[in-house]
PDB file of C-alpha atoms in Angstrom:
ATOM      1  CA  MET A   1     -18.097   6.066   8.239  1.00 88.00           C
ATOM      2  CA  THR A   2     -14.617   4.860   8.634  1.00 90.00           C
ATOM      3  CA  TYR A   3     -12.124   4.508   5.526  1.00 87.00           C
ATOM      4  CA  PRO A   4      -9.000   2.746   6.032  1.00 89.00           C
ATOM      5  CA  PHE A   5      -7.327   3.652   2.629  1.00 89.00           C
ATOM      6  CA  ASP A   6      -5.936   6.858   1.466  1.00 87.00           C
ATOM      7  CA  LEU A   7      -8.394   9.311  -0.417  1.00 87.00           C
ATOM      8  CA  PRO A   8      -8.950   8.426  -3.967  1.00 86.00           C
ATOM      9  CA  ASP A   9      -7.404  12.024  -4.990  1.00 85.00           C
ATOM     10  CA  ARG A  10      -4.424  11.547  -2.675  1.00 86.00           C
ATOM     11  CA  ARG A  11      -3.503   7.923  -3.747  1.00 86.00           C
ATOM     12  CA  ARG A  12      -3.395   8.438  -7.684  1.00 87.00           C
ATOM     13  CA  VAL A  13       0.428   9.346  -7.360  1.00 85.00           C
ATOM     14  CA  ARG A  14       1.050   6.087  -5.449  1.00 87.00           C
ATOM     15  CA  LEU A  15      -0.862   4.118  -8.150  1.00 90.00           C
ATOM     16  CA  ASP A  16       0.744   5.441 -11.271  1.00 91.00           C
ATOM     17  CA  TYR A  17       3.816   2.948 -11.048  1.00 91.00           C
ATOM     18  CA  PRO A  18       1.763  -0.201 -10.751  1.00 93.00           C
ATOM     19  CA  LEU A  19      -0.909   0.863 -13.153  1.00 94.00           C
ATOM     20  CA  GLY A  20       1.542   1.733 -15.745  1.00 94.00           C
ATOM     21  CA  TRP A  21       3.114  -1.621 -15.354  1.00 94.00           C
ATOM     22  CA  PHE A  22       0.071  -3.229 -15.954  1.00 96.00           C
ATOM     23  CA  SER A  23      -0.471  -1.101 -19.056  1.00 95.00           C
ATOM     24  CA  PHE A  24       2.940  -1.701 -20.481  1.00 96.00           C
ATOM     25  CA  ARG A  25       2.544  -5.542 -19.987  1.00 96.00           C
ATOM     26  CA  HIS A  26      -1.107  -5.511 -21.428  1.00 97.00           C
ATOM     27  CA  ILE A  27      -2.534  -6.737 -18.162  1.00 96.00           C
ATOM     28  CA  PRO A  28      -6.252  -5.746 -17.850  1.00 97.00           C
ATOM     29  CA  VAL A  29      -7.162  -3.961 -14.583  1.00 95.00           C
ATOM     30  CA  VAL A  30     -10.268  -5.635 -13.543  1.00 96.00           C
ATOM     31  CA  ALA A  31     -10.051  -5.097  -9.840  1.00 95.00           C
ATOM     32  CA  GLU A  32      -7.692  -2.205  -9.074  1.00 93.00           C
ATOM     33  CA  GLN A  33      -7.214  -2.570  -5.296  1.00 92.00           C
ATOM     34  CA  VAL A  34      -6.740  -6.278  -5.326  1.00 94.00           C
ATOM     35  CA  GLN A  35      -3.981  -5.965  -8.393  1.00 95.00           C
ATOM     36  CA  THR A  36      -2.279  -3.049  -6.855  1.00 93.00           C
ATOM     37  CA  ASP A  37      -2.129  -4.764  -3.383  1.00 91.00           C
ATOM     38  CA  THR A  38      -0.617  -7.807  -4.880  1.00 94.00           C
ATOM     39  CA  PHE A  39       1.842  -5.822  -7.064  1.00 93.00           C
ATOM     40  CA  LEU A  40       2.972  -4.138  -3.742  1.00 90.00           C
ATOM     41  CA  ALA A  41       3.291  -7.399  -1.922  1.00 89.00           C
ATOM     42  CA  CYS A  42       5.266  -8.893  -4.881  1.00 93.00           C
ATOM     43  CA  SER A  43       7.659  -5.831  -5.381  1.00 91.00           C
ATOM     44  CA  LEU A  44       8.352  -5.460  -1.710  1.00 89.00           C
ATOM     45  CA  LEU A  45       9.137  -9.384  -1.325  1.00 89.00           C
ATOM     46  CA  ALA A  46      11.401  -9.047  -4.558  1.00 91.00           C
ATOM     47  CA  ASP A  47      13.308  -6.228  -3.155  1.00 89.00           C
ATOM     48  CA  VAL A  48      13.884  -7.959   0.165  1.00 90.00           C
ATOM     49  CA  LEU A  49      14.934 -11.119  -1.389  1.00 89.00           C
ATOM     50  CA  ASN A  50      17.356  -8.941  -3.682  1.00 88.00           C
ATOM     51  CA  ARG A  51      18.840  -7.434  -0.327  1.00 84.00           C
ATOM     52  CA  MET A  52      19.201 -10.741   1.547  1.00 83.00           C
ATOM     53  CA  ALA A  53      22.500 -11.723  -0.344  1.00 81.00           C
ATOM     54  CA  ASP A  54      21.588 -15.633   0.007  1.00 81.00           C
ATOM     55  CA  ASN A  55      20.913 -15.170   3.772  1.00 80.00           C
ATOM     56  CA  PHE A  56      17.322 -16.809   3.306  1.00 83.00           C
ATOM     57  CA  VAL A  57      15.947 -17.168   7.087  1.00 86.00           C
ATOM     58  CA  ARG A  58      12.800 -15.941   8.208  1.00 85.00           C
ATOM     59  CA  PRO A  59      13.666 -13.559  11.008  1.00 84.00           C
ATOM     60  CA  TYR A  60      16.229 -11.713   8.522  1.00 86.00           C
ATOM     61  CA  LEU A  61      13.630 -11.588   6.146  1.00 86.00           C
ATOM     62  CA  ILE A  62      10.861 -10.011   8.303  1.00 84.00           C
ATOM     63  CA  GLU A  63      13.920  -7.581   9.557  1.00 84.00           C
ATOM     64  CA  GLN A  64      14.616  -6.588   6.036  1.00 85.00           C
ATOM     65  CA  LEU A  65      10.874  -6.165   5.099  1.00 86.00           C
ATOM     66  CA  GLN A  66      10.516  -3.791   8.363  1.00 85.00           C
ATOM     67  CA  ALA A  67      13.328  -1.638   7.176  1.00 84.00           C
ATOM     68  CA  LEU A  68      12.311  -1.494   3.722  1.00 86.00           C
ATOM     69  CA  LEU A  69       8.808  -0.759   4.137  1.00 84.00           C
ATOM     70  CA  GLU A  70       9.480   2.451   6.182  1.00 79.00           C
ATOM     71  CA  HIS A  71      11.160   4.207   3.224  1.00 79.00           C
ATOM     72  CA  ARG A  72       8.889   2.730   0.392  1.00 81.00           C
ATOM     73  CA  LEU A  73       7.362   5.406  -1.715  1.00 79.00           C
ATOM     74  CA  ILE A  74       4.931   3.203  -3.931  1.00 81.00           C
ATOM     75  CA  THR A  75       2.471   1.994  -0.962  1.00 84.00           C
ATOM     76  CA  GLY A  76      -0.814   1.721  -3.214  1.00 85.00           C
ATOM     77  CA  TYR A  77      -3.790   2.516  -1.340  1.00 87.00           C
ATOM     78  CA  TYR A  78      -2.119   2.854   2.013  1.00 85.00           C
ATOM     79  CA  PRO A  79      -0.631   6.406   2.952  1.00 84.00           C
ATOM     80  CA  HIS A  80       1.600   4.884   5.843  1.00 80.00           C
ATOM     81  CA  LEU A  81       3.012   1.519   5.861  1.00 81.00           C
ATOM     82  CA  THR A  82       5.267   0.309   8.781  1.00 82.00           C
ATOM     83  CA  LEU A  83       6.032  -3.054  10.432  1.00 78.00           C
ATOM     84  CA  ALA A  84       7.620  -3.576  13.959  1.00 75.00           C
ATOM     85  CA  SER A  85       8.112  -6.692  15.987  1.00 75.00           C
ATOM     86  CA  ASN A  86       4.725  -8.543  16.644  1.00 74.00           C
ATOM     87  CA  GLN A  87       2.732  -6.595  14.355  1.00 74.00           C
ATOM     88  CA  ARG A  88       0.401  -8.206  12.086  1.00 73.00           C
ATOM     89  CA  PHE A  89      -0.816  -5.186  10.277  1.00 78.00           C
ATOM     90  CA  ALA A  90       1.278  -2.746   8.087  1.00 80.00           C
ATOM     91  CA  SER A  91      -1.393  -0.101   7.565  1.00 81.00           C
ATOM     92  CA  LYS A  92      -2.933   1.297  10.725  1.00 84.00           C
ATOM     93  CA  GLY A  93      -5.349   3.963  11.029  1.00 86.00           C
ATOM     94  CA  GLY A  94      -7.802   5.532   8.504  1.00 88.00           C
ATOM     95  CA  TYR A  95     -10.187   8.665   7.712  1.00 90.00           C
ATOM     96  CA  VAL A  96     -13.702   9.413   9.109  1.00 90.00           C
ATOM     97  CA  VAL A  97     -15.260  10.437   5.828  1.00 90.00           C
ATOM     98  CA  HIS A  98     -19.022  10.995   4.262  1.00 88.00           C
ATOM     99  CA  PHE A  99     -20.389  11.093   0.989  1.00 88.00           C
ATOM    100  CA  ARG A 100     -20.321  14.847  -0.506  1.00 85.00           C
ATOM    101  CA  ASP A 101     -23.808  14.476  -1.950  1.00 83.00           C
ATOM    102  CA  PRO A 102     -26.646  12.255  -0.531  1.00 82.00           C
ATOM    103  CA  GLY A 103     -26.732   9.749  -3.310  1.00 80.00           C
ATOM    104  CA  GLY A 104     -22.988  10.380  -4.572  1.00 77.00           C
ATOM    105  CA  THR A 105     -19.912   8.434  -4.557  1.00 80.00           C
ATOM    106  CA  VAL A 106     -17.349  11.349  -3.815  1.00 84.00           C
ATOM    107  CA  LEU A 107     -15.820  10.885  -0.322  1.00 87.00           C
ATOM    108  CA  VAL A 108     -15.120  13.956   1.682  1.00 87.00           C
ATOM    109  CA  ALA A 109     -12.627  13.267   4.873  1.00 87.00           C
ATOM    110  CA  GLU A 110     -13.981  14.785   8.130  1.00 88.00           C
ATOM    111  CA  GLY A 111     -10.317  15.615   9.102  1.00 86.00           C
ATOM    112  CA  ASP A 112      -6.696  14.188   8.963  1.00 89.00           C
ATOM    113  CA  TRP A 113      -5.439  10.658   8.900  1.00 89.00           C
ATOM    114  CA  ILE A 114      -5.987   9.073  12.492  1.00 88.00           C
ATOM    115  CA  VAL A 115      -4.470   6.283  14.135  1.00 86.00           C
ATOM    116  CA  PRO A 116      -6.362   4.563  17.055  1.00 78.00           C
TER     117      PRO A 116
END
């Protein structure tokens, strides 16, 4: 099956900061992916707004977001995030995976991250 996220054992480092942030502020983690995606989106927007220096126009915001996203280390569930002109998805690609055991929950990748 296809899996559009990084494998669980590989994404742990990128999730440490948001999960630590939730813990420090006593925010219960009830939907880890939703909460970390929301944290990522809000922190990206905050970083971009700080860089805009009172020049709040949409094309400049998108341009700054594109530049910032390429160098971002905290990307949550996604190993590769990039945006370019007229692109609507920041994460492209995924793994082909299977379960290690017939009734199990441990995913095993068939190969490397692939982008169609």
